[in-house]
Amino acid sequence: MLIRQIELFLIEQPLKVPFKTSYGTYEKRESIIVKILDANGICGYGEVVAFSEPWYTEETIQTALHTLQDFFIPILFKKQFNHPSDVATRFNQFKGNQMAKSGLEGAVWDLYSKLNSISLAQALGGNKAEIPVGVVISIDEPIKMLKQISAYITEGYERFKIKVSKENDYEIVSTIRNSYPTIPLMIDANSDYSIEDIPKLKKLDEFNLLMIEQPFGDRQFIEHAILQKEISTPVCLDESICSLEDIQIAYELNACKIITVKPGRVGGLTKSIEIHDYCVEKNIPIWVGGMIETGISRIQNVALASLPGFTIPGDISASSRHWEHDLIFPEVALINGKVKVPVGPGLGVEVDEERIRSISKKIYKYTSLVEITK
Ligand SMILES: O=C(O)CCC(=O)C1=CC=C[C@@H](O)[C@@H]1C(=O)O
Ligand SMILES: [Mg+2]
């Protein structure tokens, strides 16, 4: 493969309903859509899922634009490569900036699968035709969260993640458990707790939660290990895991029992597969997380979740969860409570480029000056 042209679309879209976490409330979402073209004009799409502010990880939309433009795009233009994993290897010379790397590498995976006339799921090693999925309920008054859960149960979701903060955790979880004593329920704190809150977290053991996601800060592996010894509910790490090495640390320290994999957070699909294989070997349950992303990243996550090790329903809700209109056709949808894994080449869906252009605040175009010689 030789890349001839790359376009970055800096887009912004309103969320259908505001999304509130322990960090703050999102009403609109900026992201970067990546389009690459090879020498024959075949294209691949990816998405940079960084947020506008560095609250979730240190990356932002602006740092991603900088690292893509000044480092990762030039590397991609430099010479031919045979497989998307070659791109991931080339990116290793630069540290971090996982979401920028992932957006570009994702586009290469789409292109690679198209060139080989296989689906992205096949290219990644997936073996499922459809996947069970979960949904995230953002922080609200407990009674409103309850209503949402009831609607999502009707839609067919199989796992429910509720956002909590340490001020409202017990009230929210007990309200939901009173009405729904047995649904697969978990909470996500986005690092809102500290080690002094262990007694508070211990109290949540009575609710039979599937897991507690990221209670402490992202580098607090030791604190998570102390917590996991004290509570019976499994700890799941999200923000803490930006590489395979982070999982190895978590595993050796017994800092968690479950991991959520987000390609954007770990540097792309190649790294996600390495993590998948490691977790299968070590018997660590994994699931695919979400980033309030558009259908481009979402459908990529569907393909990833079709790998055999992803045994827990992920945060892969339908397009309609966050968007009035998504950027792909068909949109991500639940059919009998499951999402079908596309079988067409690449992402296996149409990308609505007209819409992408219409919601772009800025479009950046880069053209390779490298001569195409074999
Ligand atoms: O994509 C979705 O539908 C939900 C994603 C989601 O819950 C999150 C995305 C990004 C940051 C957080 O708020 C949260 C998470 O931590 O998993
Ligand atoms: Mg999380």
mmCIF file of C-alpha atoms and ligand atoms in Angstrom:
data_model
loop_
_atom_site.group_PDB
_atom_site.id
_atom_site.type_symbol
_atom_site.label_atom_id
_atom_site.label_comp_id
_atom_site.label_asym_id
_atom_site.label_seq_id
_atom_site.Cartn_x
_atom_site.Cartn_y
_atom_site.Cartn_z
ATOM 1 C CA MET A 1 0.000 0.000 0.000
ATOM 2 C CA LEU A 2 1.124 3.501 -0.735
ATOM 3 C CA ILE A 3 -0.871 6.455 0.522
ATOM 4 C CA ARG A 4 -1.327 9.306 -1.931
ATOM 5 C CA GLN A 5 -3.631 11.674 -0.073
ATOM 6 C CA ILE A 6 -4.963 12.207 3.436
ATOM 7 C CA GLU A 7 -7.798 14.468 4.531
ATOM 8 C CA LEU A 8 -8.668 15.378 8.108
ATOM 9 C CA PHE A 9 -12.181 16.673 8.748
ATOM 10 C CA LEU A 10 -12.567 18.558 12.008
ATOM 11 C CA ILE A 11 -16.272 18.085 12.675
ATOM 12 C CA GLU A 12 -18.683 19.119 15.391
ATOM 13 C CA GLN A 13 -22.122 17.711 16.086
ATOM 14 C CA PRO A 14 -24.664 18.265 18.869
ATOM 15 C CA LEU A 15 -25.439 15.223 20.997
ATOM 16 C CA LYS A 16 -29.082 14.218 20.972
ATOM 17 C CA VAL A 17 -29.172 14.499 24.746
ATOM 18 C CA PRO A 18 -26.451 15.945 27.007
ATOM 19 C CA PHE A 19 -24.010 13.349 28.357
ATOM 20 C CA LYS A 20 -23.041 13.940 31.993
ATOM 21 C CA THR A 21 -20.108 12.262 33.731
ATOM 22 C CA SER A 22 -18.299 12.950 37.011
ATOM 23 C CA TYR A 23 -16.084 15.301 34.945
ATOM 24 C CA GLY A 24 -18.762 17.468 33.371
ATOM 25 C CA THR A 25 -21.526 17.655 30.783
ATOM 26 C CA TYR A 26 -21.123 17.249 27.025
ATOM 27 C CA GLU A 27 -23.699 18.865 24.757
ATOM 28 C CA LYS A 28 -21.750 18.678 21.526
ATOM 29 C CA ARG A 29 -18.888 16.580 20.297
ATOM 30 C CA GLU A 30 -15.909 17.587 18.207
ATOM 31 C CA SER A 31 -13.952 14.846 16.451
ATOM 32 C CA ILE A 32 -11.597 14.301 13.538
ATOM 33 C CA ILE A 33 -12.584 12.053 10.649
ATOM 34 C CA VAL A 34 -9.602 10.707 8.724
ATOM 35 C CA LYS A 35 -9.837 9.807 5.036
ATOM 36 C CA ILE A 36 -6.910 8.223 3.228
ATOM 37 C CA LEU A 37 -6.577 7.498 -0.474
ATOM 38 C CA ASP A 38 -4.163 5.017 -1.977
ATOM 39 C CA ALA A 39 -2.407 5.342 -5.323
ATOM 40 C CA ASN A 40 -5.454 3.911 -7.125
ATOM 41 C CA GLY A 41 -7.952 6.175 -5.408
ATOM 42 C CA ILE A 42 -9.302 3.516 -3.009
ATOM 43 C CA CYS A 43 -10.188 5.112 0.309
ATOM 44 C CA GLY A 44 -10.201 4.201 3.976
ATOM 45 C CA TYR A 45 -11.844 5.992 6.910
ATOM 46 C CA GLY A 46 -10.889 6.347 10.549
ATOM 47 C CA GLU A 47 -11.809 8.570 13.479
ATOM 48 C CA VAL A 48 -9.759 10.338 16.122
ATOM 49 C CA VAL A 49 -11.834 10.054 19.294
ATOM 50 C CA ALA A 50 -9.952 12.573 21.452
ATOM 51 C CA PHE A 51 -12.113 15.051 23.327
ATOM 52 C CA SER A 52 -11.778 18.832 23.084
ATOM 53 C CA GLU A 53 -10.295 18.981 26.603
ATOM 54 C CA PRO A 54 -7.649 16.721 28.191
ATOM 55 C CA TRP A 55 -9.855 15.271 30.960
ATOM 56 C CA TYR A 56 -10.129 11.663 29.861
ATOM 57 C CA THR A 57 -6.566 11.249 28.648
ATOM 58 C CA GLU A 58 -4.015 13.965 27.980
ATOM 59 C CA GLU A 59 -4.809 14.149 24.246
ATOM 60 C CA THR A 60 -7.133 16.733 22.727
ATOM 61 C CA ILE A 61 -8.453 17.444 19.254
ATOM 62 C CA GLN A 62 -5.774 20.131 18.875
ATOM 63 C CA THR A 63 -2.849 17.932 20.010
ATOM 64 C CA ALA A 64 -4.090 15.243 17.637
ATOM 65 C CA LEU A 65 -4.152 17.672 14.711
ATOM 66 C CA HIS A 66 -0.593 18.681 15.573
ATOM 67 C CA THR A 67 0.829 15.156 15.957
ATOM 68 C CA LEU A 68 -0.964 13.876 12.877
ATOM 69 C CA GLN A 69 0.183 16.737 10.707
ATOM 70 C CA ASP A 70 3.774 16.982 11.934
ATOM 71 C CA PHE A 71 4.643 13.345 12.695
ATOM 72 C CA PHE A 72 2.225 10.546 11.836
ATOM 73 C CA ILE A 73 1.059 11.634 8.369
ATOM 74 C CA PRO A 74 4.656 12.183 7.154
ATOM 75 C CA ILE A 75 5.568 8.677 8.403
ATOM 76 C CA LEU A 76 2.679 7.181 6.483
ATOM 77 C CA PHE A 77 3.711 8.973 3.301
ATOM 78 C CA LYS A 78 7.340 7.953 3.598
ATOM 79 C CA LYS A 79 7.271 4.483 2.059
ATOM 80 C CA GLN A 80 5.122 1.543 1.077
ATOM 81 C CA PHE A 81 3.846 -0.919 3.658
ATOM 82 C CA ASN A 82 2.164 -4.307 3.365
ATOM 83 C CA HIS A 83 -0.029 -4.507 6.398
ATOM 84 C CA PRO A 84 -1.652 -2.077 8.887
ATOM 85 C CA SER A 85 0.500 -3.553 11.653
ATOM 86 C CA ASP A 86 3.554 -2.141 9.801
ATOM 87 C CA VAL A 87 2.044 1.298 10.365
ATOM 88 C CA ALA A 88 1.606 0.603 14.090
ATOM 89 C CA THR A 89 5.265 -0.474 14.211
ATOM 90 C CA ARG A 90 6.381 2.722 12.480
ATOM 91 C CA PHE A 91 4.357 4.791 14.949
ATOM 92 C CA ASN A 92 6.250 3.145 17.844
ATOM 93 C CA GLN A 93 9.100 5.599 17.321
ATOM 94 C CA PHE A 94 6.845 8.269 18.824
ATOM 95 C CA LYS A 95 5.462 8.053 22.329
ATOM 96 C CA GLY A 96 1.823 8.246 23.366
ATOM 97 C CA ASN A 97 -0.713 10.212 21.322
ATOM 98 C CA GLN A 98 -2.670 6.997 21.015
ATOM 99 C CA MET A 99 -5.882 8.525 19.684
ATOM 100 C CA ALA A 100 -4.143 10.356 16.850
ATOM 101 C CA LYS A 101 -2.269 7.171 15.901
ATOM 102 C CA SER A 102 -5.442 5.116 16.151
ATOM 103 C CA GLY A 103 -7.479 7.423 13.893
ATOM 104 C CA LEU A 104 -4.934 7.116 11.120
ATOM 105 C CA GLU A 105 -4.209 3.421 11.618
ATOM 106 C CA GLY A 106 -7.963 2.706 11.619
ATOM 107 C CA ALA A 107 -8.231 4.260 8.155
ATOM 108 C CA VAL A 108 -5.374 2.018 7.001
ATOM 109 C CA TRP A 109 -7.187 -1.083 8.331
ATOM 110 C CA ASP A 110 -10.314 -0.061 6.385
ATOM 111 C CA LEU A 111 -8.297 0.447 3.210
ATOM 112 C CA TYR A 112 -6.367 -2.813 3.698
ATOM 113 C CA SER A 113 -9.581 -4.816 4.153
ATOM 114 C CA LYS A 114 -11.128 -3.218 1.056
ATOM 115 C CA LEU A 115 -8.046 -3.981 -1.027
ATOM 116 C CA ASN A 116 -8.274 -7.618 0.071
ATOM 117 C CA SER A 117 -12.072 -7.757 -0.405
ATOM 118 C CA ILE A 118 -12.637 -8.846 3.168
ATOM 119 C CA SER A 119 -14.539 -7.278 6.036
ATOM 120 C CA LEU A 120 -12.666 -5.431 8.746
ATOM 121 C CA ALA A 121 -13.916 -8.058 11.219
ATOM 122 C CA GLN A 122 -12.307 -10.809 9.094
ATOM 123 C CA ALA A 123 -9.085 -8.835 8.780
ATOM 124 C CA LEU A 124 -8.916 -8.469 12.563
ATOM 125 C CA GLY A 125 -9.653 -12.150 13.227
ATOM 126 C CA GLY A 126 -13.283 -11.817 14.331
ATOM 127 C CA ASN A 127 -15.538 -14.856 14.307
ATOM 128 C CA LYS A 128 -18.970 -13.635 15.382
ATOM 129 C CA ALA A 129 -21.843 -12.708 13.055
ATOM 130 C CA GLU A 130 -23.519 -10.508 15.650
ATOM 131 C CA ILE A 131 -22.642 -9.137 19.049
ATOM 132 C CA PRO A 132 -24.594 -8.437 22.225
ATOM 133 C CA VAL A 133 -24.242 -4.809 23.304
ATOM 134 C CA GLY A 134 -24.567 -2.562 26.318
ATOM 135 C CA VAL A 135 -25.517 1.071 26.799
ATOM 136 C CA VAL A 136 -24.351 3.915 29.018
ATOM 137 C CA ILE A 137 -26.695 6.039 31.095
ATOM 138 C CA SER A 138 -25.227 9.397 32.014
ATOM 139 C CA ILE A 139 -25.627 10.999 35.458
ATOM 140 C CA ASP A 140 -29.112 12.398 36.098
ATOM 141 C CA GLU A 141 -31.804 12.306 38.746
ATOM 142 C CA PRO A 142 -32.189 8.630 39.753
ATOM 143 C CA ILE A 143 -35.807 8.525 38.646
ATOM 144 C CA LYS A 144 -34.871 9.763 35.146
ATOM 145 C CA MET A 145 -32.050 7.226 34.937
ATOM 146 C CA LEU A 146 -34.544 4.548 35.854
ATOM 147 C CA LYS A 147 -36.833 5.612 33.013
ATOM 148 C CA GLN A 148 -33.957 5.464 30.562
ATOM 149 C CA ILE A 149 -32.993 1.980 31.692
ATOM 150 C CA SER A 150 -36.534 0.808 31.210
ATOM 151 C CA ALA A 151 -36.529 2.171 27.627
ATOM 152 C CA TYR A 152 -33.142 0.582 26.906
ATOM 153 C CA ILE A 153 -34.326 -2.791 28.226
ATOM 154 C CA THR A 154 -37.192 -2.595 25.729
ATOM 155 C CA GLU A 155 -34.694 -1.793 22.950
ATOM 156 C CA GLY A 156 -32.843 -5.013 23.782
ATOM 157 C CA TYR A 157 -29.637 -3.878 25.464
ATOM 158 C CA GLU A 158 -28.003 -6.596 27.531
ATOM 159 C CA ARG A 159 -25.776 -4.634 29.920
ATOM 160 C CA PHE A 160 -26.289 -1.269 31.589
ATOM 161 C CA LYS A 161 -23.520 1.062 32.671
ATOM 162 C CA ILE A 162 -24.425 3.985 34.824
ATOM 163 C CA LYS A 163 -22.229 6.972 35.370
ATOM 164 C CA VAL A 164 -21.860 7.885 39.011
ATOM 165 C CA SER A 165 -19.942 10.309 41.140
ATOM 166 C CA LYS A 166 -19.065 9.744 44.760
ATOM 167 C CA GLU A 167 -21.801 12.168 45.859
ATOM 168 C CA ASN A 168 -24.652 10.180 44.355
ATOM 169 C CA ASP A 169 -23.435 6.581 43.909
ATOM 170 C CA TYR A 170 -25.444 4.845 46.654
ATOM 171 C CA GLU A 171 -28.658 6.705 45.917
ATOM 172 C CA ILE A 172 -28.505 6.000 42.178
ATOM 173 C CA VAL A 173 -27.520 2.354 42.439
ATOM 174 C CA SER A 174 -30.030 1.530 45.184
ATOM 175 C CA THR A 175 -32.874 3.195 43.244
ATOM 176 C CA ILE A 176 -32.053 1.166 40.145
ATOM 177 C CA ARG A 177 -31.515 -2.085 42.021
ATOM 178 C CA ASN A 178 -34.861 -1.690 43.806
ATOM 179 C CA SER A 179 -36.643 -1.722 40.460
ATOM 180 C CA TYR A 180 -34.276 -4.033 38.617
ATOM 181 C CA PRO A 181 -32.665 -6.439 41.082
ATOM 182 C CA THR A 182 -31.072 -8.709 38.493
ATOM 183 C CA ILE A 183 -30.189 -6.759 35.301
ATOM 184 C CA PRO A 184 -26.475 -6.821 34.388
ATOM 185 C CA LEU A 185 -25.531 -3.488 35.942
ATOM 186 C CA MET A 186 -22.196 -1.730 36.361
ATOM 187 C CA ILE A 187 -20.974 1.730 37.285
ATOM 188 C CA ASP A 188 -18.290 4.030 35.882
ATOM 189 C CA ALA A 189 -16.757 6.688 38.124
ATOM 190 C CA ASN A 190 -14.166 8.207 35.741
ATOM 191 C CA SER A 191 -11.642 8.506 38.602
ATOM 192 C CA ASP A 192 -13.950 10.367 40.973
ATOM 193 C CA TYR A 193 -12.912 8.416 44.094
ATOM 194 C CA SER A 194 -9.713 8.338 46.114
ATOM 195 C CA ILE A 195 -8.238 5.732 48.423
ATOM 196 C CA GLU A 196 -10.036 7.286 51.440
ATOM 197 C CA ASP A 197 -13.334 6.352 49.782
ATOM 198 C CA ILE A 198 -12.767 2.590 50.065
ATOM 199 C CA PRO A 199 -15.419 2.254 52.819
ATOM 200 C CA LYS A 200 -17.900 4.000 50.501
ATOM 201 C CA LEU A 201 -17.046 1.676 47.616
ATOM 202 C CA LYS A 202 -17.318 -1.349 49.914
ATOM 203 C CA LYS A 203 -20.943 -0.467 50.540
ATOM 204 C CA LEU A 204 -21.688 -0.975 46.825
ATOM 205 C CA ASP A 205 -20.764 -4.669 47.107
ATOM 206 C CA GLU A 206 -24.315 -5.382 48.275
ATOM 207 C CA PHE A 207 -25.707 -4.488 44.823
ATOM 208 C CA ASN A 208 -24.144 -7.352 42.927
ATOM 209 C CA LEU A 209 -22.640 -5.074 40.255
ATOM 210 C CA LEU A 210 -20.887 -6.620 37.249
ATOM 211 C CA MET A 211 -17.962 -4.274 37.878
ATOM 212 C CA ILE A 212 -16.870 -0.821 39.014
ATOM 213 C CA GLU A 213 -15.067 0.982 36.222
ATOM 214 C CA GLN A 214 -12.108 3.271 36.941
ATOM 215 C CA PRO A 215 -12.829 4.380 40.501
ATOM 216 C CA PHE A 216 -9.385 5.967 41.049
ATOM 217 C CA GLY A 217 -6.912 8.019 39.020
ATOM 218 C CA ASP A 218 -5.381 6.609 35.863
ATOM 219 C CA ARG A 219 -1.896 5.962 37.275
ATOM 220 C CA GLN A 220 -3.163 4.620 40.620
ATOM 221 C CA PHE A 221 -2.476 0.945 39.954
ATOM 222 C CA ILE A 222 -1.372 0.336 43.540
ATOM 223 C CA GLU A 223 -4.484 1.983 44.964
ATOM 224 C CA HIS A 224 -6.694 -0.073 42.656
ATOM 225 C CA ALA A 225 -4.910 -3.228 43.848
ATOM 226 C CA ILE A 226 -5.586 -2.271 47.478
ATOM 227 C CA LEU A 227 -9.247 -1.652 46.621
ATOM 228 C CA GLN A 228 -9.635 -4.923 44.715
ATOM 229 C CA LYS A 229 -8.447 -6.812 47.804
ATOM 230 C CA GLU A 230 -11.105 -5.081 49.909
ATOM 231 C CA ILE A 231 -14.180 -5.455 47.699
ATOM 232 C CA SER A 232 -15.827 -8.424 46.037
ATOM 233 C CA THR A 233 -17.111 -6.419 43.026
ATOM 234 C CA PRO A 234 -14.600 -6.691 40.151
ATOM 235 C CA VAL A 235 -12.643 -3.516 39.388
ATOM 236 C CA CYS A 236 -12.457 -2.691 35.659
ATOM 237 C CA LEU A 237 -9.759 -0.364 34.354
ATOM 238 C CA ASP A 238 -10.431 2.130 31.559
ATOM 239 C CA GLU A 239 -8.335 5.347 31.641
ATOM 240 C CA SER A 240 -5.430 3.426 33.270
ATOM 241 C CA ILE A 241 -4.916 1.245 30.209
ATOM 242 C CA CYS A 242 -3.090 2.980 27.348
ATOM 243 C CA SER A 243 -0.890 0.050 26.309
ATOM 244 C CA LEU A 244 -0.252 -3.655 26.727
ATOM 245 C CA GLU A 245 2.389 -2.756 29.318
ATOM 246 C CA ASP A 246 -0.282 -1.063 31.441
ATOM 247 C CA ILE A 247 -2.297 -4.294 31.412
ATOM 248 C CA GLN A 248 0.775 -6.277 32.393
ATOM 249 C CA ILE A 249 1.263 -3.963 35.375
ATOM 250 C CA ALA A 250 -2.413 -4.237 36.337
ATOM 251 C CA TYR A 251 -2.272 -8.025 35.996
ATOM 252 C CA GLU A 252 0.892 -8.463 38.045
ATOM 253 C CA LEU A 253 -0.433 -6.175 40.796
ATOM 254 C CA ASN A 254 -3.968 -7.655 40.775
ATOM 255 C CA ALA A 255 -5.202 -4.110 40.275
ATOM 256 C CA CYS A 256 -8.365 -5.211 38.453
ATOM 257 C CA LYS A 257 -10.278 -8.243 37.240
ATOM 258 C CA ILE A 258 -11.667 -6.818 33.985
ATOM 259 C CA ILE A 259 -10.348 -4.510 31.251
ATOM 260 C CA THR A 260 -12.167 -2.314 28.774
ATOM 261 C CA VAL A 261 -10.390 -1.961 25.429
ATOM 262 C CA LYS A 262 -10.794 1.202 23.363
ATOM 263 C CA PRO A 263 -8.689 1.284 20.192
ATOM 264 C CA GLY A 264 -8.332 5.057 20.524
ATOM 265 C CA ARG A 265 -6.946 4.790 24.031
ATOM 266 C CA VAL A 266 -4.404 2.057 23.248
ATOM 267 C CA GLY A 267 -3.055 3.339 19.914
ATOM 268 C CA GLY A 268 -5.196 1.502 17.379
ATOM 269 C CA LEU A 269 -6.534 -1.834 16.209
ATOM 270 C CA THR A 270 -3.176 -3.622 15.961
ATOM 271 C CA LYS A 271 -2.492 -2.829 19.617
ATOM 272 C CA SER A 272 -6.066 -3.817 20.498
ATOM 273 C CA ILE A 273 -5.502 -7.262 18.965
ATOM 274 C CA GLU A 274 -2.248 -7.694 20.917
ATOM 275 C CA ILE A 275 -4.127 -6.777 24.095
ATOM 276 C CA HIS A 276 -6.978 -9.129 23.190
ATOM 277 C CA ASP A 277 -4.544 -12.024 22.718
ATOM 278 C CA TYR A 278 -2.719 -11.305 25.975
ATOM 279 C CA CYS A 279 -5.981 -11.088 27.943
ATOM 280 C CA VAL A 280 -7.270 -14.342 26.433
ATOM 281 C CA GLU A 281 -4.009 -16.045 27.438
ATOM 282 C CA LYS A 282 -4.219 -14.666 30.981
ATOM 283 C CA ASN A 283 -7.949 -15.248 31.291
ATOM 284 C CA ILE A 284 -8.762 -11.579 31.824
ATOM 285 C CA PRO A 285 -12.342 -10.754 30.731
ATOM 286 C CA ILE A 286 -12.442 -7.872 28.241
ATOM 287 C CA TRP A 287 -15.018 -5.731 26.471
ATOM 288 C CA VAL A 288 -14.953 -2.949 23.905
ATOM 289 C CA GLY A 289 -15.570 0.539 25.286
ATOM 290 C CA GLY A 290 -17.091 3.584 23.614
ATOM 291 C CA MET A 291 -16.029 7.206 23.210
ATOM 292 C CA ILE A 292 -19.316 8.934 22.303
ATOM 293 C CA GLU A 293 -18.059 8.540 18.769
ATOM 294 C CA THR A 294 -19.615 8.636 15.316
ATOM 295 C CA GLY A 295 -20.566 5.517 13.397
ATOM 296 C CA ILE A 296 -17.130 5.346 11.772
ATOM 297 C CA SER A 297 -15.387 4.495 15.021
ATOM 298 C CA ARG A 298 -18.460 2.660 16.313
ATOM 299 C CA ILE A 299 -18.616 0.222 13.403
ATOM 300 C CA GLN A 300 -14.870 -0.328 13.741
ATOM 301 C CA ASN A 301 -15.572 -1.260 17.379
ATOM 302 C CA VAL A 302 -18.271 -3.683 16.245
ATOM 303 C CA ALA A 303 -15.661 -5.453 14.103
ATOM 304 C CA LEU A 304 -13.217 -5.551 17.028
ATOM 305 C CA ALA A 305 -15.869 -6.898 19.392
ATOM 306 C CA SER A 306 -16.386 -9.839 17.022
ATOM 307 C CA LEU A 307 -13.056 -11.295 18.201
ATOM 308 C CA PRO A 308 -13.622 -14.325 20.437
ATOM 309 C CA GLY A 309 -12.065 -12.885 23.613
ATOM 310 C CA PHE A 310 -14.582 -10.047 23.913
ATOM 311 C CA THR A 311 -17.049 -11.901 26.099
ATOM 312 C CA ILE A 312 -18.791 -9.003 27.880
ATOM 313 C CA PRO A 313 -21.230 -6.736 25.945
ATOM 314 C CA GLY A 314 -19.447 -3.457 25.177
ATOM 315 C CA ASP A 315 -20.461 0.208 25.120
ATOM 316 C CA ILE A 316 -21.558 -0.165 21.507
ATOM 317 C CA SER A 317 -24.976 1.400 21.537
ATOM 318 C CA ALA A 318 -26.993 2.215 18.425
ATOM 319 C CA SER A 319 -26.257 5.373 16.414
ATOM 320 C CA SER A 320 -29.556 6.753 17.706
ATOM 321 C CA ARG A 321 -28.216 6.748 21.312
ATOM 322 C CA HIS A 322 -26.148 9.878 20.647
ATOM 323 C CA TRP A 323 -26.997 11.175 17.147
ATOM 324 C CA GLU A 324 -29.965 12.484 15.193
ATOM 325 C CA HIS A 325 -28.030 11.511 12.041
ATOM 326 C CA ASP A 326 -24.947 9.353 11.987
ATOM 327 C CA LEU A 327 -22.200 9.471 9.377
ATOM 328 C CA ILE A 328 -22.682 5.913 8.126
ATOM 329 C CA PHE A 329 -25.348 3.976 6.312
ATOM 330 C CA PRO A 330 -26.804 1.718 7.504
ATOM 331 C CA GLU A 331 -26.480 3.198 10.970
ATOM 332 C CA VAL A 332 -25.503 1.024 13.936
ATOM 333 C CA ALA A 333 -28.793 -0.526 15.047
ATOM 334 C CA LEU A 334 -30.035 -3.251 17.360
ATOM 335 C CA ILE A 335 -31.838 -6.126 15.692
ATOM 336 C CA ASN A 336 -33.404 -8.475 18.218
ATOM 337 C CA GLY A 337 -31.121 -6.965 20.807
ATOM 338 C CA LYS A 338 -27.907 -7.594 18.838
ATOM 339 C CA VAL A 339 -25.728 -5.607 16.439
ATOM 340 C CA LYS A 340 -24.819 -7.381 13.215
ATOM 341 C CA VAL A 341 -21.162 -7.456 12.269
ATOM 342 C CA PRO A 342 -20.915 -6.050 8.707
ATOM 343 C CA VAL A 343 -19.748 -8.524 6.084
ATOM 344 C CA GLY A 344 -18.946 -6.151 3.204
ATOM 345 C CA PRO A 345 -15.359 -5.107 2.439
ATOM 346 C CA GLY A 346 -13.660 -2.806 4.970
ATOM 347 C CA LEU A 347 -15.991 -1.137 7.458
ATOM 348 C CA GLY A 348 -18.818 -2.672 5.459
ATOM 349 C CA VAL A 349 -20.975 0.467 5.526
ATOM 350 C CA GLU A 350 -21.325 3.574 3.351
ATOM 351 C CA VAL A 351 -19.702 6.693 4.753
ATOM 352 C CA ASP A 352 -21.751 9.862 4.222
ATOM 353 C CA GLU A 353 -18.983 12.145 3.023
ATOM 354 C CA GLU A 354 -21.379 14.866 2.018
ATOM 355 C CA ARG A 355 -22.593 15.094 5.588
ATOM 356 C CA ILE A 356 -19.019 14.997 6.916
ATOM 357 C CA ARG A 357 -18.140 17.961 4.706
ATOM 358 C CA SER A 358 -21.263 19.827 5.742
ATOM 359 C CA ILE A 359 -20.483 19.569 9.471
ATOM 360 C CA SER A 360 -16.748 20.235 9.085
ATOM 361 C CA LYS A 361 -15.382 23.329 10.808
ATOM 362 C CA LYS A 362 -12.109 22.866 8.970
ATOM 363 C CA ILE A 363 -10.716 20.458 6.381
ATOM 364 C CA TYR A 364 -6.996 19.714 6.084
ATOM 365 C CA LYS A 365 -5.581 18.057 2.982
ATOM 366 C CA TYR A 366 -2.124 16.472 2.615
ATOM 367 C CA THR A 367 -0.670 15.028 -0.552
ATOM 368 C CA SER A 368 2.301 12.717 -0.792
ATOM 369 C CA LEU A 369 5.242 13.949 -2.834
ATOM 370 C CA VAL A 370 6.762 10.468 -2.890
ATOM 371 C CA GLU A 371 7.081 8.984 -6.367
ATOM 372 C CA ILE A 372 5.131 5.776 -6.735
ATOM 373 C CA THR A 373 7.735 3.194 -7.593
ATOM 374 C CA LYS A 374 7.554 -0.471 -6.726
HETATM 375 O O1 LIG B 1 -19.838 5.882 23.687
HETATM 376 C C1 LIG B 1 -20.700 5.735 24.560
HETATM 377 O O2 LIG B 1 -21.882 5.497 24.293
HETATM 378 C C2 LIG B 1 -20.371 5.868 25.993
HETATM 379 C C3 LIG B 1 -18.970 6.111 26.197
HETATM 380 C C4 LIG B 1 -18.606 6.382 27.605
HETATM 381 O O3 LIG B 1 -19.281 5.967 28.522
HETATM 382 C C5 LIG B 1 -17.426 7.123 27.852
HETATM 383 C C6 LIG B 1 -16.712 7.708 26.877
HETATM 384 C C7 LIG B 1 -15.670 8.593 27.174
HETATM 385 C C8 LIG B 1 -15.466 8.984 28.428
HETATM 386 C C9 LIG B 1 -16.382 8.601 29.468
HETATM 387 O O4 LIG B 1 -17.379 9.513 29.627
HETATM 388 C C10 LIG B 1 -16.997 7.254 29.221
HETATM 389 C C11 LIG B 1 -16.090 6.166 29.717
HETATM 390 O O5 LIG B 1 -15.281 6.474 30.563
HETATM 391 O O6 LIG B 1 -16.169 5.011 29.332
HETATM 392 MG MG MG B 2 -14.969 4.613 31.495
#
